[in-house]
N, CA, C and O atoms as a MOPAC input file, in Angstrom:
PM7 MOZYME 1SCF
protein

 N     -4.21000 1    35.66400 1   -12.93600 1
 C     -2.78400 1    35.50100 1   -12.82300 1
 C     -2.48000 1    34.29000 1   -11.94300 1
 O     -2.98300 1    34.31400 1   -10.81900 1
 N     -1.90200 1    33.47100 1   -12.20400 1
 C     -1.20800 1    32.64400 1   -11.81200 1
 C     -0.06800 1    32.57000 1   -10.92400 1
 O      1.02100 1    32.90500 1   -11.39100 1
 N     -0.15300 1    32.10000 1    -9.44200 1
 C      1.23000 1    31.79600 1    -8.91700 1
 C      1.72400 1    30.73300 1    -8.39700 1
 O      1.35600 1    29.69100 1    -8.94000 1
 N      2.35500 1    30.64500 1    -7.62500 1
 C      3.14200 1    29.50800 1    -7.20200 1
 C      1.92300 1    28.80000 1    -6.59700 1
 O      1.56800 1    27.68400 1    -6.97500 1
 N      1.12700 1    29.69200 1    -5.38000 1
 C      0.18700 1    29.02800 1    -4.32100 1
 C     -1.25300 1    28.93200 1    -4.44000 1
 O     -2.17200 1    28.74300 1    -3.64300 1
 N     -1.18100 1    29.07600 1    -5.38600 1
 C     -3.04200 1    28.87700 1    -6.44200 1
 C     -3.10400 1    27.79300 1    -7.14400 1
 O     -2.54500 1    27.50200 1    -8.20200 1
 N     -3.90400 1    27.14500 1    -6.40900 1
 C     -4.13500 1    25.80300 1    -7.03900 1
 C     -5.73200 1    25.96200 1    -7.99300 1
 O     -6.86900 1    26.21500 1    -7.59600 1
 N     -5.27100 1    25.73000 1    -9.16400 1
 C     -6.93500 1    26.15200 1   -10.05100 1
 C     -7.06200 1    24.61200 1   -10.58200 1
 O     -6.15800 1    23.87100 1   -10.96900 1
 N     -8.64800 1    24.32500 1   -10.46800 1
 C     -9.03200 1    22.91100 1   -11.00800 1
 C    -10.54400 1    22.58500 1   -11.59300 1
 O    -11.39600 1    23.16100 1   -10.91600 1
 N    -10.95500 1    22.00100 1   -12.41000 1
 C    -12.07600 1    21.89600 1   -12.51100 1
 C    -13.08000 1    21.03000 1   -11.08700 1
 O    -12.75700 1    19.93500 1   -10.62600 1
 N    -14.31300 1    21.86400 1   -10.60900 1
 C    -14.68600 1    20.96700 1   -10.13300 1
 C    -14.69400 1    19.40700 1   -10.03700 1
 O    -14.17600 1    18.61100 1    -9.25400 1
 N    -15.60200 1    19.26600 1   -11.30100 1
 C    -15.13700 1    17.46600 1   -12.05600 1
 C    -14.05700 1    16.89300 1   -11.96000 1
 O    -13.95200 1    15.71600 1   -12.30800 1
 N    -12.91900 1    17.66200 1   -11.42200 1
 C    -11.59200 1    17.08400 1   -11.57400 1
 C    -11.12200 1    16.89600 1   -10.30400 1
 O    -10.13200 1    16.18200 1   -10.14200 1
 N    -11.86400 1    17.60700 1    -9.03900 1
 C    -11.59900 1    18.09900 1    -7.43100 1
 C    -11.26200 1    16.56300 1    -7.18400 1
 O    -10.33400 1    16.61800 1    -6.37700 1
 N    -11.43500 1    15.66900 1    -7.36100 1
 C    -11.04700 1    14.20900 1    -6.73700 1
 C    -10.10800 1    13.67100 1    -6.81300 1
 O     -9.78900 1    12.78300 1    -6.02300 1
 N     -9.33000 1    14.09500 1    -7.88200 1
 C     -8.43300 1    13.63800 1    -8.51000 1
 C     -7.21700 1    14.48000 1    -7.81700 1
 O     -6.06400 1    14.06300 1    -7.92800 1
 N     -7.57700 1    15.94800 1    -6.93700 1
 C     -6.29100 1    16.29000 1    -6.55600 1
 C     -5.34900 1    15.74300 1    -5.72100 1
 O     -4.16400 1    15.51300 1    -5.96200 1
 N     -6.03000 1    15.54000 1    -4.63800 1
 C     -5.06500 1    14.93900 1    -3.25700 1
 C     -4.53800 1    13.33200 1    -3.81500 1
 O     -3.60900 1    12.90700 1    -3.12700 1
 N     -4.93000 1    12.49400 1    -4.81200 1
 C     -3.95400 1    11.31500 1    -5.21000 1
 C     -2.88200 1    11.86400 1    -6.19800 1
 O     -1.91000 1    11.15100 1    -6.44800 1
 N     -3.01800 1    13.21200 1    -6.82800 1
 C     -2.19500 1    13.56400 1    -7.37100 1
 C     -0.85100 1    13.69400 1    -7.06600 1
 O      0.14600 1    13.22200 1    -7.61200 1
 N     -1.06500 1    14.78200 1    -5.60600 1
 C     -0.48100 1    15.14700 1    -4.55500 1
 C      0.47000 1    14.10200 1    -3.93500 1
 O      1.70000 1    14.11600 1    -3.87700 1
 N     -0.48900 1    13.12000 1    -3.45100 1
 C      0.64400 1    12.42500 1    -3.15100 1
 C      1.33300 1    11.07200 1    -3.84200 1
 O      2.21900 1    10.29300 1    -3.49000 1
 N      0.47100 1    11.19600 1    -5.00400 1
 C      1.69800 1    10.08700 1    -5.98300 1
 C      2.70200 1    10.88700 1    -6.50500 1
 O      3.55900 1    10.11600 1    -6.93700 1
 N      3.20500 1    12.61100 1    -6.78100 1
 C      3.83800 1    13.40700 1    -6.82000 1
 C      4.99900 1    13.04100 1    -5.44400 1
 O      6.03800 1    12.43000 1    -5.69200 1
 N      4.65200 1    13.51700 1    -3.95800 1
 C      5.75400 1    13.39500 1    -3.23600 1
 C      5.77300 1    11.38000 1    -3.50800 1
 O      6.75900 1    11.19800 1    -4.22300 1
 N      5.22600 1    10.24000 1    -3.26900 1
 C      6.05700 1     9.34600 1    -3.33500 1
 C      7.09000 1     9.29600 1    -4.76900 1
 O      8.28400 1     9.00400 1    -4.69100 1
 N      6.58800 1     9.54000 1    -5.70100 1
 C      7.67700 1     9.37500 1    -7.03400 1
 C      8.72300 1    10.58400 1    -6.60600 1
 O      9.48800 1    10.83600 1    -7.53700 1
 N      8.93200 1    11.34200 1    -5.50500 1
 C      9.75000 1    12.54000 1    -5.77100 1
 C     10.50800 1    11.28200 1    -4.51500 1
 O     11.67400 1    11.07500 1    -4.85000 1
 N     10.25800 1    10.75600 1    -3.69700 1
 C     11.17000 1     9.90300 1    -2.82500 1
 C     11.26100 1     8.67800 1    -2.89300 1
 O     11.76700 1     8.09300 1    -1.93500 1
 N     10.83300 1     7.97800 1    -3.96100 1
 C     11.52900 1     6.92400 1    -4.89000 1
 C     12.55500 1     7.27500 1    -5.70400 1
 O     13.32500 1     6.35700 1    -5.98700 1
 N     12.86900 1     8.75100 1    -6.33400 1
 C     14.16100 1     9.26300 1    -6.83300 1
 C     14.68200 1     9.51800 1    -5.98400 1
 O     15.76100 1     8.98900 1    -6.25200 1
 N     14.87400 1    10.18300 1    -4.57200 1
 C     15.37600 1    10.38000 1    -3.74700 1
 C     16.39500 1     8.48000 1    -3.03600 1
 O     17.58300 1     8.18300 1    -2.91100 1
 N     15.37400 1     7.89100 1    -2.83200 1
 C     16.19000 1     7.13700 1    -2.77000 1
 C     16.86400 1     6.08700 1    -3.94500 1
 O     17.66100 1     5.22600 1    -3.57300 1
 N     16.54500 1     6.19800 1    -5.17100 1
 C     17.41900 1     5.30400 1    -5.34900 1
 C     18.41900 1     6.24300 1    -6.14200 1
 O     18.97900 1     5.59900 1    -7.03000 1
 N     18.83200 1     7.63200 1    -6.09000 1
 C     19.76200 1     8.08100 1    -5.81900 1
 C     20.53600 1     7.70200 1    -5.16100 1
 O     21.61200 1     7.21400 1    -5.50600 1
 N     19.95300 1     7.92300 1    -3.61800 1
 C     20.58700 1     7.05200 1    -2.25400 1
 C     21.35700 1     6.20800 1    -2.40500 1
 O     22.56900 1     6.29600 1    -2.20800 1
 N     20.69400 1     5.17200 1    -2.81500 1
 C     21.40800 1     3.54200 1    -2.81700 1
 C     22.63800 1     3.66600 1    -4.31400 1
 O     23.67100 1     3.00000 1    -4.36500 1
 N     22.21000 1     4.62500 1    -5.36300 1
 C     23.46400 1     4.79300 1    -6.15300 1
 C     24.65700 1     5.21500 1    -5.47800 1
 O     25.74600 1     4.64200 1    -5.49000 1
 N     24.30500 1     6.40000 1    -4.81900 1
 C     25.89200 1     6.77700 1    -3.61400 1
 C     26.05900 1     5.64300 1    -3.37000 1
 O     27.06000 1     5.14600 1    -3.88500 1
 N     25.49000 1     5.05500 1    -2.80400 1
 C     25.91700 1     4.08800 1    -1.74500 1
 C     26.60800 1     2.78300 1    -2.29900 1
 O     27.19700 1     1.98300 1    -1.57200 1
 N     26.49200 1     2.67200 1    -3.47900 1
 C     26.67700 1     1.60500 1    -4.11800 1
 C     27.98200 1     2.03700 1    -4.52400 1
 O     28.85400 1     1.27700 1    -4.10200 1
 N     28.43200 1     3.04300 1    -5.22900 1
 C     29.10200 1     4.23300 1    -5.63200 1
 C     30.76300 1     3.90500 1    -4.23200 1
 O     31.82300 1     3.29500 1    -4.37400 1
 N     30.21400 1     4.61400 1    -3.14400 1
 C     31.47200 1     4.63400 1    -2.55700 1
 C     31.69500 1     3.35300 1    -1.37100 1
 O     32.47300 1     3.31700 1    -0.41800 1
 N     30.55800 1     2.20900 1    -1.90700 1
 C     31.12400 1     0.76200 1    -1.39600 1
 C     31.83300 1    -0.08200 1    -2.89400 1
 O     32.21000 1    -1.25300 1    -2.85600 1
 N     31.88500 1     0.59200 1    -3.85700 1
 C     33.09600 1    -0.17300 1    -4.58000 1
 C     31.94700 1    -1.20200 1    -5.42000 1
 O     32.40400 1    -2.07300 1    -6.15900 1
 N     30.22700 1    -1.02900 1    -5.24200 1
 C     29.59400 1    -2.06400 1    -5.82800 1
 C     28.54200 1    -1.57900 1    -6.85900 1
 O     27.34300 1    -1.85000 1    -6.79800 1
 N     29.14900 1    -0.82000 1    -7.82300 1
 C     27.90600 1    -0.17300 1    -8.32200 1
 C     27.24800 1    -0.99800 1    -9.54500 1
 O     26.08800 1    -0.72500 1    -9.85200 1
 N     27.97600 1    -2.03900 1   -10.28100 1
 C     28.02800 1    -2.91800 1   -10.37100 1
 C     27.71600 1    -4.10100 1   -10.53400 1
 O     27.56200 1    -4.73400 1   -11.57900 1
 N     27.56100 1    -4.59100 1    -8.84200 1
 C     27.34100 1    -5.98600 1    -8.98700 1
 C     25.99700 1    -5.32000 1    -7.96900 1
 O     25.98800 1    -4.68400 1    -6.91400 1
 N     24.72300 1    -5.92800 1    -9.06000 1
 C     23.54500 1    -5.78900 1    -8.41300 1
 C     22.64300 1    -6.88200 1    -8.23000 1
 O     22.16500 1    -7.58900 1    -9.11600 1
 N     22.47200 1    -6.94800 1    -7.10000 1
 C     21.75600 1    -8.60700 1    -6.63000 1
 C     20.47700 1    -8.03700 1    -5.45400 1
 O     20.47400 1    -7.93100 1    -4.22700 1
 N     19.64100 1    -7.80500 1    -6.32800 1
 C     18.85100 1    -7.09200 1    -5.65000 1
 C     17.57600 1    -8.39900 1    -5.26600 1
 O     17.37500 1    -9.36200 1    -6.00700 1
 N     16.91800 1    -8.17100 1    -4.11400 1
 C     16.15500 1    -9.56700 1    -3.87700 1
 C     14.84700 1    -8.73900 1    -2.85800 1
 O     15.03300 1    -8.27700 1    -1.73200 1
 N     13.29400 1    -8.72700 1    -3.77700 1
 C     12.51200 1    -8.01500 1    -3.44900 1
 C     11.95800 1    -8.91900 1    -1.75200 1
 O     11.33200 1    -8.26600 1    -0.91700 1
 N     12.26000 1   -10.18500 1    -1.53900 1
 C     11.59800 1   -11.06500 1    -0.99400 1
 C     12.61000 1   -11.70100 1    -0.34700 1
 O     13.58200 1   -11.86800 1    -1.08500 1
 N     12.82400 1   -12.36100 1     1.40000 1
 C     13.76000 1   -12.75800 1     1.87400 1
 C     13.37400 1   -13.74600 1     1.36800 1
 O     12.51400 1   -13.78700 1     0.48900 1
 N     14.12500 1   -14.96700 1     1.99100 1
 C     14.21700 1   -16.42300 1     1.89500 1
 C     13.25100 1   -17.38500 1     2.69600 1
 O     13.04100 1   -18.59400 1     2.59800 1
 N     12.71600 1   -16.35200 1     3.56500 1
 C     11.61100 1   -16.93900 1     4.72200 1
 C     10.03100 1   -16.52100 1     4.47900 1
 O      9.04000 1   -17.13000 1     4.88200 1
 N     10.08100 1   -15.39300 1     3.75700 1
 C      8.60300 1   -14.77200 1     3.86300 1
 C      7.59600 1   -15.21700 1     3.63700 1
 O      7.35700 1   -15.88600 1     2.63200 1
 N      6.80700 1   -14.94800 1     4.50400 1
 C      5.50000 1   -15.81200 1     4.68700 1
 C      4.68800 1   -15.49000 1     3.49100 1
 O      4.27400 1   -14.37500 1     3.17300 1
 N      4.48600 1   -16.79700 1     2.76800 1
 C      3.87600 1   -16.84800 1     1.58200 1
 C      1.79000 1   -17.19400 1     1.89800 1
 O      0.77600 1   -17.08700 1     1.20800 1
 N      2.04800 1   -17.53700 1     3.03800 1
 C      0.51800 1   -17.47800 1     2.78500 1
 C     -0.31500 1   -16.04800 1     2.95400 1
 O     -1.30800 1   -15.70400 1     2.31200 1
 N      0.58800 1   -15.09000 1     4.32300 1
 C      0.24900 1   -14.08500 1     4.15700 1
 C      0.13700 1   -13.13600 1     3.18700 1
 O     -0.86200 1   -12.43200 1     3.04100 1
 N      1.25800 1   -13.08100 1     2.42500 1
 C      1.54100 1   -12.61600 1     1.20200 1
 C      0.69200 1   -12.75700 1    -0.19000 1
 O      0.53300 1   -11.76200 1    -0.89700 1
 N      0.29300 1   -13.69900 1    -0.46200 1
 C     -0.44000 1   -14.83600 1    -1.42700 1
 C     -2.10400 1   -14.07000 1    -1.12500 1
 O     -2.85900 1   -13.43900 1    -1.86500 1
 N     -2.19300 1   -14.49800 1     0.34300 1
 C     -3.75100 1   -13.83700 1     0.73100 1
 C     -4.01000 1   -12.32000 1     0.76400 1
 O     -5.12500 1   -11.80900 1     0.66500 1
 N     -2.81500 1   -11.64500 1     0.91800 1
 C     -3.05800 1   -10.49300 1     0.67700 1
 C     -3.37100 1   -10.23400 1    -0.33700 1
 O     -4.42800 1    -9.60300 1    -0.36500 1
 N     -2.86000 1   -10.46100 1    -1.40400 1
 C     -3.21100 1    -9.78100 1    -2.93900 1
 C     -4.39700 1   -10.75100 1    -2.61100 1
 O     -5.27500 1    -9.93800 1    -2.32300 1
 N     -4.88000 1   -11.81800 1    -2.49800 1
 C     -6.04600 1   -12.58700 1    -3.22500 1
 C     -7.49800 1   -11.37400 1    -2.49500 1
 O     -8.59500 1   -11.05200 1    -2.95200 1
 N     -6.69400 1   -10.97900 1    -1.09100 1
 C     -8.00600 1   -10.24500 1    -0.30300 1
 C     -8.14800 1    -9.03700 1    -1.15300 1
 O     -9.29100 1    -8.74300 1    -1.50300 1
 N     -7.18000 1    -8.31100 1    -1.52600 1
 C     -7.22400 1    -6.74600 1    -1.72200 1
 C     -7.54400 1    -7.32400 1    -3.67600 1
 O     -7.91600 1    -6.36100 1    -4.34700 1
 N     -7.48200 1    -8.05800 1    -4.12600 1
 C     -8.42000 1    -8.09200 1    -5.98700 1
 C    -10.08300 1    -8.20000 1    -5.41100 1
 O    -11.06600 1    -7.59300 1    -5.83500 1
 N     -9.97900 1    -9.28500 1    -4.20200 1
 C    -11.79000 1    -9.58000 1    -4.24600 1
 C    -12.05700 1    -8.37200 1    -3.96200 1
 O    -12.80700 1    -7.77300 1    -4.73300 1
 N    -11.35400 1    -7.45600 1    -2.40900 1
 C    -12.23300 1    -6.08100 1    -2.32000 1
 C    -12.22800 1    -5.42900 1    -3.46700 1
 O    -13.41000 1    -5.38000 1    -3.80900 1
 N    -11.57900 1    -4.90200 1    -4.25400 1
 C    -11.66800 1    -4.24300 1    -5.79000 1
 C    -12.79600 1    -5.05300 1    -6.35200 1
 O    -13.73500 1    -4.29000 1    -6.57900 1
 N    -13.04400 1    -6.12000 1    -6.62500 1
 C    -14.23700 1    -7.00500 1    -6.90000 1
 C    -15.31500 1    -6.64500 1    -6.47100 1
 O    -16.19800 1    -6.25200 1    -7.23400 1
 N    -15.49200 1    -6.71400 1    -4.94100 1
 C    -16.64700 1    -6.86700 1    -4.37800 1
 C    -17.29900 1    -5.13100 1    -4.04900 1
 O    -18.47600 1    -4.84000 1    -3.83400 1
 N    -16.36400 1    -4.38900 1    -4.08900 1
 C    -16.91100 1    -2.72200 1    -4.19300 1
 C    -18.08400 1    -2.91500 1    -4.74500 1
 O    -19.03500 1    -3.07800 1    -3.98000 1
 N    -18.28800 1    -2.94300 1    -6.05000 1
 C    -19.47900 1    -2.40700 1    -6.86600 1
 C    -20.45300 1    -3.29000 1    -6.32300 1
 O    -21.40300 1    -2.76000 1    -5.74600 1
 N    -20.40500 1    -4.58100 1    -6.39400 1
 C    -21.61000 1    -5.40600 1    -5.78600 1
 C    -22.26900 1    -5.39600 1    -4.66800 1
 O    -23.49100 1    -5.43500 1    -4.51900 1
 N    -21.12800 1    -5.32300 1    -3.57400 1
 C    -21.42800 1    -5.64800 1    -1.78500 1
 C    -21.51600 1    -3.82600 1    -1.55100 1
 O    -22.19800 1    -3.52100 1    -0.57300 1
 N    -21.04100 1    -2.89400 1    -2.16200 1
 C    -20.78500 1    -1.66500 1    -1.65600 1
 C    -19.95200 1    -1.22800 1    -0.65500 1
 O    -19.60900 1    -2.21000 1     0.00300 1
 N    -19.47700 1    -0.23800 1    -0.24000 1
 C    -18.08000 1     0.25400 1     0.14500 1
 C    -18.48000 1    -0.21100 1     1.88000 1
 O    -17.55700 1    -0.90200 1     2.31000 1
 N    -19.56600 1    -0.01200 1     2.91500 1
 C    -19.27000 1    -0.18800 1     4.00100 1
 C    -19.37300 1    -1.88100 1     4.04300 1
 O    -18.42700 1    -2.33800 1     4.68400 1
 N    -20.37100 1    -3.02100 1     3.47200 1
 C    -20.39800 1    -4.48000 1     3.57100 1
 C    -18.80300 1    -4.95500 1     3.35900 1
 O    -18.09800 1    -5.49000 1     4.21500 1
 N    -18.38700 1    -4.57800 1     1.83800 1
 C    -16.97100 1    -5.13400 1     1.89000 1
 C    -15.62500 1    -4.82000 1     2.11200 1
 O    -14.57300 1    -5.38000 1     1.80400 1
 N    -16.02900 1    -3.32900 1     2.99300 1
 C    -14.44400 1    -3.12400 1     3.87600 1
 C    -14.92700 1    -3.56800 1     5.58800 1
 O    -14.19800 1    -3.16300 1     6.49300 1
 N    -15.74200 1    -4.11500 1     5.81600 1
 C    -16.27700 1    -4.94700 1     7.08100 1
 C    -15.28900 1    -6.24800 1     6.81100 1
 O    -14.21500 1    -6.53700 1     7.33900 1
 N    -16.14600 1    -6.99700 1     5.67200 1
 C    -15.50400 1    -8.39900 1     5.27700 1
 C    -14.02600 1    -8.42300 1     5.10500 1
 O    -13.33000 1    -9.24600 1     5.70100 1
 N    -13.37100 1    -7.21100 1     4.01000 1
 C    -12.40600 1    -7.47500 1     3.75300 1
 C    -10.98100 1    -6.74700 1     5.19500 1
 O     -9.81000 1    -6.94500 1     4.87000 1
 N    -11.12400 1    -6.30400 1     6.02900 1
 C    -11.04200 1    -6.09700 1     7.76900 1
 C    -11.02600 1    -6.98300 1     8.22900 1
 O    -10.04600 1    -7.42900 1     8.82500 1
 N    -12.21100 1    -7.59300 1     8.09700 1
 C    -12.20200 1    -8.85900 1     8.65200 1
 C    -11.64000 1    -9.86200 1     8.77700 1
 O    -11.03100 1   -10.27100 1     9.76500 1
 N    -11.85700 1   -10.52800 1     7.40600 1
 C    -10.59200 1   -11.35700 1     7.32600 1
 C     -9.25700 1   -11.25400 1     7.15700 1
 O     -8.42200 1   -12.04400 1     7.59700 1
 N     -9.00500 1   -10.05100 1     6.37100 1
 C     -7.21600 1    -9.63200 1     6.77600 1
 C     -6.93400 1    -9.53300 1     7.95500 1
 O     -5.89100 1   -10.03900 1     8.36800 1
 N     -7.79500 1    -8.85200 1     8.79800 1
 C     -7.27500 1    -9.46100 1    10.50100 1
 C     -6.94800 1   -10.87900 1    10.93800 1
 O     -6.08300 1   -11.29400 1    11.70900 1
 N     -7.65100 1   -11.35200 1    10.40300 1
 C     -8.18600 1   -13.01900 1    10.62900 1
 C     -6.52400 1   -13.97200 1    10.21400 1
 O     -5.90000 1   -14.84600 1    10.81500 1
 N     -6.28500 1   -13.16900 1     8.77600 1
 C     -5.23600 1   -13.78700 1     7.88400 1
 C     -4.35200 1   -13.24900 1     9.05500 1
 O     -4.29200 1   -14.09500 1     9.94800 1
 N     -3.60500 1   -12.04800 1     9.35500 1
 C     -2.82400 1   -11.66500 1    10.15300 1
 C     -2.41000 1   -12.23100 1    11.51100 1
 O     -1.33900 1   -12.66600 1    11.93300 1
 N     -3.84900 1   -12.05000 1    12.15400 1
 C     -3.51300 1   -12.44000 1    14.14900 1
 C     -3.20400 1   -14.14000 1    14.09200 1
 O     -2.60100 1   -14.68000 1    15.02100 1
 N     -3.61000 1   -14.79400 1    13.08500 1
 C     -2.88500 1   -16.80200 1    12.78500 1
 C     -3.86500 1   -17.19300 1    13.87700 1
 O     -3.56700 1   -18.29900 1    14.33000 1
 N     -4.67000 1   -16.78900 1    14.30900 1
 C     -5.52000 1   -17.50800 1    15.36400 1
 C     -6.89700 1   -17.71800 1    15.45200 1
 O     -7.48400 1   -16.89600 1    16.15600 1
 N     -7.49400 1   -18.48300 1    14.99700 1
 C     -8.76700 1   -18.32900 1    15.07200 1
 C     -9.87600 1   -18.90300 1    16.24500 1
 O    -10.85000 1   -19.63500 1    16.06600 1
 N     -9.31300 1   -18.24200 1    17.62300 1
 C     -9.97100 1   -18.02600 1    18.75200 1
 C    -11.13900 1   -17.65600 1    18.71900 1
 O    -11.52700 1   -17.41800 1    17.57500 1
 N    -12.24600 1   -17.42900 1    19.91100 1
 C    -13.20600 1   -17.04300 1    19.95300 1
 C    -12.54600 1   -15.37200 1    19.97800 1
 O    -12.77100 1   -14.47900 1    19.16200 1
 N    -11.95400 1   -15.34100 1    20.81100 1
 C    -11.68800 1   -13.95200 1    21.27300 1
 C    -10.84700 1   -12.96600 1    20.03600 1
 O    -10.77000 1   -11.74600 1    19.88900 1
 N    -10.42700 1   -13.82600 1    19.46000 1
 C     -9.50800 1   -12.97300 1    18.07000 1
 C    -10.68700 1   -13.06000 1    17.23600 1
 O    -11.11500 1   -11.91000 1    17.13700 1
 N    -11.52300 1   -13.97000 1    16.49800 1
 C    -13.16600 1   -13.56300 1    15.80500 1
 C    -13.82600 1   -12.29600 1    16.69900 1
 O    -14.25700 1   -11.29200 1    16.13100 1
 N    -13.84900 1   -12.42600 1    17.88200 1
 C    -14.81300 1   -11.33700 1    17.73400 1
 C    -14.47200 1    -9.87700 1    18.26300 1
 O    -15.26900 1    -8.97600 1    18.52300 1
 N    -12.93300 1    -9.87000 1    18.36400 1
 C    -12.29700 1    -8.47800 1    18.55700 1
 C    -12.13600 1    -8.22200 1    16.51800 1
 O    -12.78500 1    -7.29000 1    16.04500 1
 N    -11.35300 1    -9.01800 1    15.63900 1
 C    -11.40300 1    -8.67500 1    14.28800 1
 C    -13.12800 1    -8.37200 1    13.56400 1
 O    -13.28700 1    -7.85300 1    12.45900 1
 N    -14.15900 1    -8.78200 1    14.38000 1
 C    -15.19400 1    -8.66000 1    13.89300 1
 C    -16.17800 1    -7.04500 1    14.42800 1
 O    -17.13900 1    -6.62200 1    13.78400 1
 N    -15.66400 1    -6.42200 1    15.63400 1
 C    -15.87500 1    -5.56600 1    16.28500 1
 C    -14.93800 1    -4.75500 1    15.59100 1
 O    -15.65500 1    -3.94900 1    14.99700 1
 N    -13.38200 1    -4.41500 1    15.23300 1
 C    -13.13600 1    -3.72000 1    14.45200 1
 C    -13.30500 1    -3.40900 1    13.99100 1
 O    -13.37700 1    -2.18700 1    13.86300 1
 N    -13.68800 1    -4.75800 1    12.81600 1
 C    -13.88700 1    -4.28700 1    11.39800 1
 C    -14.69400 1    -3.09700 1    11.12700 1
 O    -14.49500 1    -2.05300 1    10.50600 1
 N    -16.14100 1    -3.83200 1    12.11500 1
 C    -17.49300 1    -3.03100 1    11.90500 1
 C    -17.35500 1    -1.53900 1    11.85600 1
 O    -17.63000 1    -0.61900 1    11.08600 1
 N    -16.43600 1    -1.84000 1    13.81500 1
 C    -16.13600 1    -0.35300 1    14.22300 1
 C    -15.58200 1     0.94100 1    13.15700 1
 O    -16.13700 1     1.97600 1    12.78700 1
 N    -14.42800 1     0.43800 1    12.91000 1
 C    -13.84600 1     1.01300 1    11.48400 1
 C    -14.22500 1     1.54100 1    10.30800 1
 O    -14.00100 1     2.65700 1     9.83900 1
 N    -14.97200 1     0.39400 1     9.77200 1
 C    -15.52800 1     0.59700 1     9.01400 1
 C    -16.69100 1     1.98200 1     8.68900 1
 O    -16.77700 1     2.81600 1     7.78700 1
 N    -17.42600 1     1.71300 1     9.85800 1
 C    -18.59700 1     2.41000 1     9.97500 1
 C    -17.76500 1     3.61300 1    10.37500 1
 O    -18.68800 1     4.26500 1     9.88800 1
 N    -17.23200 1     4.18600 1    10.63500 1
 C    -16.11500 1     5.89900 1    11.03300 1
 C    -15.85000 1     5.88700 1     9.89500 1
 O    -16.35900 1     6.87200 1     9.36100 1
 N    -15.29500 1     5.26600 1     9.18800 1
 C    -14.58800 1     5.89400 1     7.70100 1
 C    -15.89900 1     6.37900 1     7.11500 1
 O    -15.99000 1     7.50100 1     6.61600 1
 N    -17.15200 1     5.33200 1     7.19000 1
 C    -18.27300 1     5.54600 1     5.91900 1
 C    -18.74300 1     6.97600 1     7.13900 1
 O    -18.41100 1     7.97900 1     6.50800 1
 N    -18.97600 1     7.16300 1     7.68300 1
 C    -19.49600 1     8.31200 1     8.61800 1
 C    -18.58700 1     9.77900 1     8.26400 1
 O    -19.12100 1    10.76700 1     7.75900 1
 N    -17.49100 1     9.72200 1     8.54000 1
 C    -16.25500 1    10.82500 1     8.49400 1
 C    -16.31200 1    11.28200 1     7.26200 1
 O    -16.55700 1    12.48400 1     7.15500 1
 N    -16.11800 1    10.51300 1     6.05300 1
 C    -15.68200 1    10.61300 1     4.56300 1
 C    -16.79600 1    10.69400 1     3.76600 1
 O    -16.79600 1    11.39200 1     2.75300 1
 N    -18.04100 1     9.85400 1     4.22700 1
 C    -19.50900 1     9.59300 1     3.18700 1
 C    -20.34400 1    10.42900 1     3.99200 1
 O    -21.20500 1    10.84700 1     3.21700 1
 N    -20.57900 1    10.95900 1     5.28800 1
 C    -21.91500 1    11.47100 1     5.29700 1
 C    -20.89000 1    13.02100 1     5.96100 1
 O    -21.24200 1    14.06800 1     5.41700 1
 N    -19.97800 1    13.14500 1     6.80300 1
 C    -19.76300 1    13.99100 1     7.04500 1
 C    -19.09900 1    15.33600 1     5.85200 1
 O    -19.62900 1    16.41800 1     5.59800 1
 N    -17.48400 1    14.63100 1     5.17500 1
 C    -17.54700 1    15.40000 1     4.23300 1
 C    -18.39000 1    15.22400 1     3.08800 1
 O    -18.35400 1    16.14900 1     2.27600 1
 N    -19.05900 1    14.36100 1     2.85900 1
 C    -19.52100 1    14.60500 1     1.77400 1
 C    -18.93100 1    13.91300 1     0.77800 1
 O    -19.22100 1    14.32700 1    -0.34500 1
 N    -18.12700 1    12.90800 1     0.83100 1
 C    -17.34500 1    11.97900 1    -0.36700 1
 C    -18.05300 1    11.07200 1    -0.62900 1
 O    -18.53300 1    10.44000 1     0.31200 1
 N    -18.38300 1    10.67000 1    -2.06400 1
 C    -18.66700 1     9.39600 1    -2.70700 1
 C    -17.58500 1     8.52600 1    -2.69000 1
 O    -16.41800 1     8.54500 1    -3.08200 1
 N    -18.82700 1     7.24100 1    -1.73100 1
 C    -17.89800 1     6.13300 1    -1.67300 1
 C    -18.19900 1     4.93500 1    -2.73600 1
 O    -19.22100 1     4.77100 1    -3.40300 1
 N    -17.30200 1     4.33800 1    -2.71000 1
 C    -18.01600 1     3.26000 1    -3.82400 1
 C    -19.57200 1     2.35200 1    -3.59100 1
 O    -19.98600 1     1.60000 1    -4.47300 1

């Protein structure tokens, strides 16, 4: 019997729950808000005239630009470099892209992160619970 608070799944499928989960609540508060912004549009008299602009007039395009270029190579470099080498690298240099400084002291605090980081996620997620990482 089936109820509200029984969650039934195929093993083979156990991975797939918790992104389920929460691409469920974000699409439930992406309707939530652009409900929102319909009121709102609604009782400012502008429902209308829509001039919607994803990007100011200033935004930093190199950060922006390098972000996607960093986060395709990590999708790239998973299968080859494997999950702890290229979330080191890719840490790395998104810090690197971020702090605009390439000091001694900003290299080797973004390079001590990375590692640091890195190596807790692969520890916590790959050897402790038990998750396959890429």
């Amino acid at each position: 019997m089936n109820d509200f608070l029984t969650l039934e799944f195929k093993f083979s499928e156990s991975h797939t729950v918790f992104p389920k989960i929460v691409l469920s609540i974000l699409v439930m508060l992406l309707i939530l808000i652009v409900i929102n912004q319909v009121i709102q549009r609604y009782k400012d008299g502008k429902l209308t005239d829509f001039n919607f602009k994803f990007f100011t007039g200033n935004y930093d395009k190199l950060k922006f630009y390098g972000t996607v270029a960093l986060l395709i190579g990590y999708g790239l470099t998973l299968e080859l470099l494997g999950f702890l080498l290229s979330s080191i690298l890719f840490m790395f240099l998104i810090m690197l892209l971020y702090i605009g400084n390439l000091k001694r002291k900003a290299i080797l605090l973004s390079l001590a992160n990375s590692i640091l980081t890195s190596f807790i996620i692969w520890f916590v997620f790959g050897q402790m619970f038990d998750i396959t990482l890429p």
